PDB file of C-alpha atoms in Angstrom:
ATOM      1  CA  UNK A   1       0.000   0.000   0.000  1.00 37.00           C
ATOM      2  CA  UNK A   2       3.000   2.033   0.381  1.00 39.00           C
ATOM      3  CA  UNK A   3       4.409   1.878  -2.572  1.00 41.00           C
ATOM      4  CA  UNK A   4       0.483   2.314  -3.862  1.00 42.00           C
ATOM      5  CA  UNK A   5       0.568   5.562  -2.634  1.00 38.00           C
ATOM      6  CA  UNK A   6       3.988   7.085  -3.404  1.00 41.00           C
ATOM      7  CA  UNK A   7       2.875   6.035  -6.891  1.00 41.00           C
ATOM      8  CA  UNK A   8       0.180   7.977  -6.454  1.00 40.00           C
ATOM      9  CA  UNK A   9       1.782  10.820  -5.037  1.00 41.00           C
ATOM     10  CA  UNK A  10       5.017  10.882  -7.939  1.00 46.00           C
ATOM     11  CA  UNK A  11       2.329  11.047 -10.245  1.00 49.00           C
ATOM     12  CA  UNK A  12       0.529  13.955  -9.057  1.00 48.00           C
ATOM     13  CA  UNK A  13       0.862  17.117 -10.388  1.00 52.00           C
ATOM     14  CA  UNK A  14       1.774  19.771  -7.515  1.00 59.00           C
ATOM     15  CA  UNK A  15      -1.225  22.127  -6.421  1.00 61.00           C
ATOM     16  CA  UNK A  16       0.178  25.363  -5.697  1.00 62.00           C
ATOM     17  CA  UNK A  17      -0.951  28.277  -3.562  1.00 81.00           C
ATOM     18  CA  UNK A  18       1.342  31.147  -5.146  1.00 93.00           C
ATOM     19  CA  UNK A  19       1.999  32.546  -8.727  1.00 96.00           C
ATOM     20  CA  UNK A  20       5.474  30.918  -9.386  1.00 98.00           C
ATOM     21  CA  UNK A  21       6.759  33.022 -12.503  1.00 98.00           C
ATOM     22  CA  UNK A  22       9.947  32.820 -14.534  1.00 98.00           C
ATOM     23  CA  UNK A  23      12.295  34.698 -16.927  1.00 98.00           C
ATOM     24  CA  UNK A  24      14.549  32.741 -18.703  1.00 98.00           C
ATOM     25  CA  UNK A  25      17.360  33.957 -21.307  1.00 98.00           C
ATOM     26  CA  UNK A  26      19.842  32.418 -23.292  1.00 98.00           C
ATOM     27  CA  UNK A  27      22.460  34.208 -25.656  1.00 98.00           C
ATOM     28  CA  UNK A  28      24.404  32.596 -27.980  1.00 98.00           C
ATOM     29  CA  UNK A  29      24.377  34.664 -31.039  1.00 98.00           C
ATOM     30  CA  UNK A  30      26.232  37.829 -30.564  1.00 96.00           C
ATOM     31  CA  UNK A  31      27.251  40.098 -33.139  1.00 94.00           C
ATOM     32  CA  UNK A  32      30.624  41.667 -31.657  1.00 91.00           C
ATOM     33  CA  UNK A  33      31.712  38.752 -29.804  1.00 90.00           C
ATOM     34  CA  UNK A  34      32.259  35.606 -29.623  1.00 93.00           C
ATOM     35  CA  UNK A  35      29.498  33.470 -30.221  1.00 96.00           C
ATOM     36  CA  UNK A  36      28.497  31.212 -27.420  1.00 97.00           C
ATOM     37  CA  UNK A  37      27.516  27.170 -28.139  1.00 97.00           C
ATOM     38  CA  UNK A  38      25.299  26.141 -25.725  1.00 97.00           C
ATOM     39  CA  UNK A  39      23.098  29.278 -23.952  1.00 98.00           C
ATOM     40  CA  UNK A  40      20.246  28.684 -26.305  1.00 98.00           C
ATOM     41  CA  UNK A  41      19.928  24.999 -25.555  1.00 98.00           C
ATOM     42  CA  UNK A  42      20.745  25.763 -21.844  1.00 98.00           C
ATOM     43  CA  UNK A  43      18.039  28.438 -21.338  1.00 98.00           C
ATOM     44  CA  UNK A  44      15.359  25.712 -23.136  1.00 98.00           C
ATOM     45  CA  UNK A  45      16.042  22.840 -20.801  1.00 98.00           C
ATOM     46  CA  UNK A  46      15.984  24.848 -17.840  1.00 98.00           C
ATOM     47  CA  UNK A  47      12.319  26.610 -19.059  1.00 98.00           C
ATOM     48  CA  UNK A  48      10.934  22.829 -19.670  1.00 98.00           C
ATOM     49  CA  UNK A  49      11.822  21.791 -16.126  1.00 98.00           C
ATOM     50  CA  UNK A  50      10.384  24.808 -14.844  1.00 98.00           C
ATOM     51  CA  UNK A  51       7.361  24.796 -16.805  1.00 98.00           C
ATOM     52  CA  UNK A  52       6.942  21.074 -15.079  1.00 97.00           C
ATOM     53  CA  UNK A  53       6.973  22.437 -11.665  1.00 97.00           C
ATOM     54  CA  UNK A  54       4.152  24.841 -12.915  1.00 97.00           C
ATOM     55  CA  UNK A  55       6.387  28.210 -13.162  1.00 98.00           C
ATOM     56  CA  UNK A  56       4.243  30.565 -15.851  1.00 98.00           C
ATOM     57  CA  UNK A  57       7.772  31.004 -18.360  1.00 98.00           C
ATOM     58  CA  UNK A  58       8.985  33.724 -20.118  1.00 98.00           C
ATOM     59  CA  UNK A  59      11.848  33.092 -22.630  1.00 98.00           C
ATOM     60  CA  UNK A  60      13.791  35.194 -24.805  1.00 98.00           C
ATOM     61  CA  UNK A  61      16.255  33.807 -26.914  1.00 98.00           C
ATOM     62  CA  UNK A  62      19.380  35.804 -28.573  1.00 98.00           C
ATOM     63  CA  UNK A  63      17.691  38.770 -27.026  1.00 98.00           C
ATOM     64  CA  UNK A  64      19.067  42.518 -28.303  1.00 96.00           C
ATOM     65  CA  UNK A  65      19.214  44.955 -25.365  1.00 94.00           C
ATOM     66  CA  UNK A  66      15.290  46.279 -26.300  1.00 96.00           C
ATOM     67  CA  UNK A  67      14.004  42.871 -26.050  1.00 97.00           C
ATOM     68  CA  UNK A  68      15.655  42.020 -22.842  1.00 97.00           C
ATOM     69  CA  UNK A  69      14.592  45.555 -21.440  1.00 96.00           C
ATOM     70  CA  UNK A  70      11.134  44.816 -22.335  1.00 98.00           C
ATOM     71  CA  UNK A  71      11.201  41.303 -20.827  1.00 98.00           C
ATOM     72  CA  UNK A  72      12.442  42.287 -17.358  1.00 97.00           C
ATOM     73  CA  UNK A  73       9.969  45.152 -17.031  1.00 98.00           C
ATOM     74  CA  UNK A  74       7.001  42.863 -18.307  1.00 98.00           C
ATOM     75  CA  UNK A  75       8.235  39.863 -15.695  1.00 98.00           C
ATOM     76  CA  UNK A  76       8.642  42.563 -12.783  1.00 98.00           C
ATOM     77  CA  UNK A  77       5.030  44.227 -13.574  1.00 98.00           C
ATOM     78  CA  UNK A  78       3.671  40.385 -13.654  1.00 97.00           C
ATOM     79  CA  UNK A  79       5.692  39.687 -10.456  1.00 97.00           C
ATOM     80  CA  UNK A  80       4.680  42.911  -8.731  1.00 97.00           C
ATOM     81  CA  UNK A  81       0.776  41.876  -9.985  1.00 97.00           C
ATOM     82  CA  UNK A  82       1.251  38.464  -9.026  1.00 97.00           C
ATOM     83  CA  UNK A  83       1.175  39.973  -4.969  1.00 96.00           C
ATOM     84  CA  UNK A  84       4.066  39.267  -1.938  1.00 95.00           C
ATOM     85  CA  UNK A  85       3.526  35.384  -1.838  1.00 96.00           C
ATOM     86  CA  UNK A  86       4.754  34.505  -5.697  1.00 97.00           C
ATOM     87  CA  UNK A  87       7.907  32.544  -6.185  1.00 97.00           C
ATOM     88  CA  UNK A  88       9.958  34.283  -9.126  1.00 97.00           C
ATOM     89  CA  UNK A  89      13.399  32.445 -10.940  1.00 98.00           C
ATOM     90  CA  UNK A  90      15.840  34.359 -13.126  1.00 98.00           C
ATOM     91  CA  UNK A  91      17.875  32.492 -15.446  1.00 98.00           C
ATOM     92  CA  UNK A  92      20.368  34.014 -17.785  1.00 98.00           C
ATOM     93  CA  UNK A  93      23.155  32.332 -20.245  1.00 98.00           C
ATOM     94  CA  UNK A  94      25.378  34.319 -22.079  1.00 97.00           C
ATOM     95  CA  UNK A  95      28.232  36.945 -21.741  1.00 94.00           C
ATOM     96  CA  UNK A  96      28.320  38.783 -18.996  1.00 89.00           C
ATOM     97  CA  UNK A  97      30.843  41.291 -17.159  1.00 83.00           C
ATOM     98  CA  UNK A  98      31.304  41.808 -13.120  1.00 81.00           C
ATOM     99  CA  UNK A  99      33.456  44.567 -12.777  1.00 75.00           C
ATOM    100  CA  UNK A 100      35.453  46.175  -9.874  1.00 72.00           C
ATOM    101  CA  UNK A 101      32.753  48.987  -9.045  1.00 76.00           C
ATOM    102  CA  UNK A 102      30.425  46.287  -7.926  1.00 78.00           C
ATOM    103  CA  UNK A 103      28.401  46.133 -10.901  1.00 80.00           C
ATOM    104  CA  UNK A 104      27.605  42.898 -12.832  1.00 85.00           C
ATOM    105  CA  UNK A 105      25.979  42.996 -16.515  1.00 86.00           C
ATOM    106  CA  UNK A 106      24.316  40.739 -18.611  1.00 91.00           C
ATOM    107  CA  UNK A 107      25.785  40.907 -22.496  1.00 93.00           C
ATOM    108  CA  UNK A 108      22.676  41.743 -24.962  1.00 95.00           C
ATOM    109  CA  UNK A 109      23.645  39.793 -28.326  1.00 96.00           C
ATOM    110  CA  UNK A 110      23.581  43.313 -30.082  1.00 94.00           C
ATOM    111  CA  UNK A 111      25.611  44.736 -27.906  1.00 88.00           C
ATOM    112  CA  UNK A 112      29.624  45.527 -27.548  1.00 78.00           C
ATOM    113  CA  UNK A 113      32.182  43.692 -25.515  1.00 67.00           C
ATOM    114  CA  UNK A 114      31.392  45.050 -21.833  1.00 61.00           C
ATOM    115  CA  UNK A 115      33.805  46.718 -20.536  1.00 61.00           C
ATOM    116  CA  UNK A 116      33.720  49.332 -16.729  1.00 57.00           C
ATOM    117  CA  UNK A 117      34.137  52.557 -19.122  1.00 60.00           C
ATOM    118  CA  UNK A 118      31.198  51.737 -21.691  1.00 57.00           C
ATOM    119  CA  UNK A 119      28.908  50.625 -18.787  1.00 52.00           C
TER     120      UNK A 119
END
């Protein structure tokens, strides 16, 4: 009967009180620098298992600096809608920069080679 029911349970789908939301990105394509193999395929796998643990998923793919822009501010109004309880994951593959100041950057694929004086 055990075993009857931890079938049971594995098979169920969870039930869950709060909005779980996600914003996923993967960059691979960049057009000055180096291309990057495996973001794309990275950010995909990573938005299926999320999507099975019922997280609503937004994805962008080889995102230029105006899509990105517009996906964080559309996940942090659906966030901020969603109320105090939601669960929210950020996932990002791709180039990115930390630099001395403090600062860390995310690499649009339209963008240049980040650097402390361009930022």
């Amino acid at each position: 009967m055990v075993v009857a029911v931890a079938a049971a349970w594995a098979g169920a789908s969870p039930a869950w009180a709060e909005a779980r939301l996600a914003l996923v990105i993967g960059n691979a394509d960049y057009q000055h620098v180096r291309d990057l193999a495996r973001p794309v395929d990275d950010a995909q796998a990573i938005g299926a298992a999320l999507g099975g643990l019922d997280f609503q998923v937004t994805k962008v793919n080889n995102g230029g600096k105006a899509q990105i822009e517009a996906a964080v501010a559309g996940f942090a109004a659906k966030l901020k809608a969603a109320g105090p309880d939601a669960v929210s994951f950020f996932y990002y593959a791709g180039h990115g920069g930390a630099f001395s100041g403090g600062g860390n950057y995310l690499l649009p694929v339209d963008g240049a080679a980040p650097d402390a004086r361009s930022i």
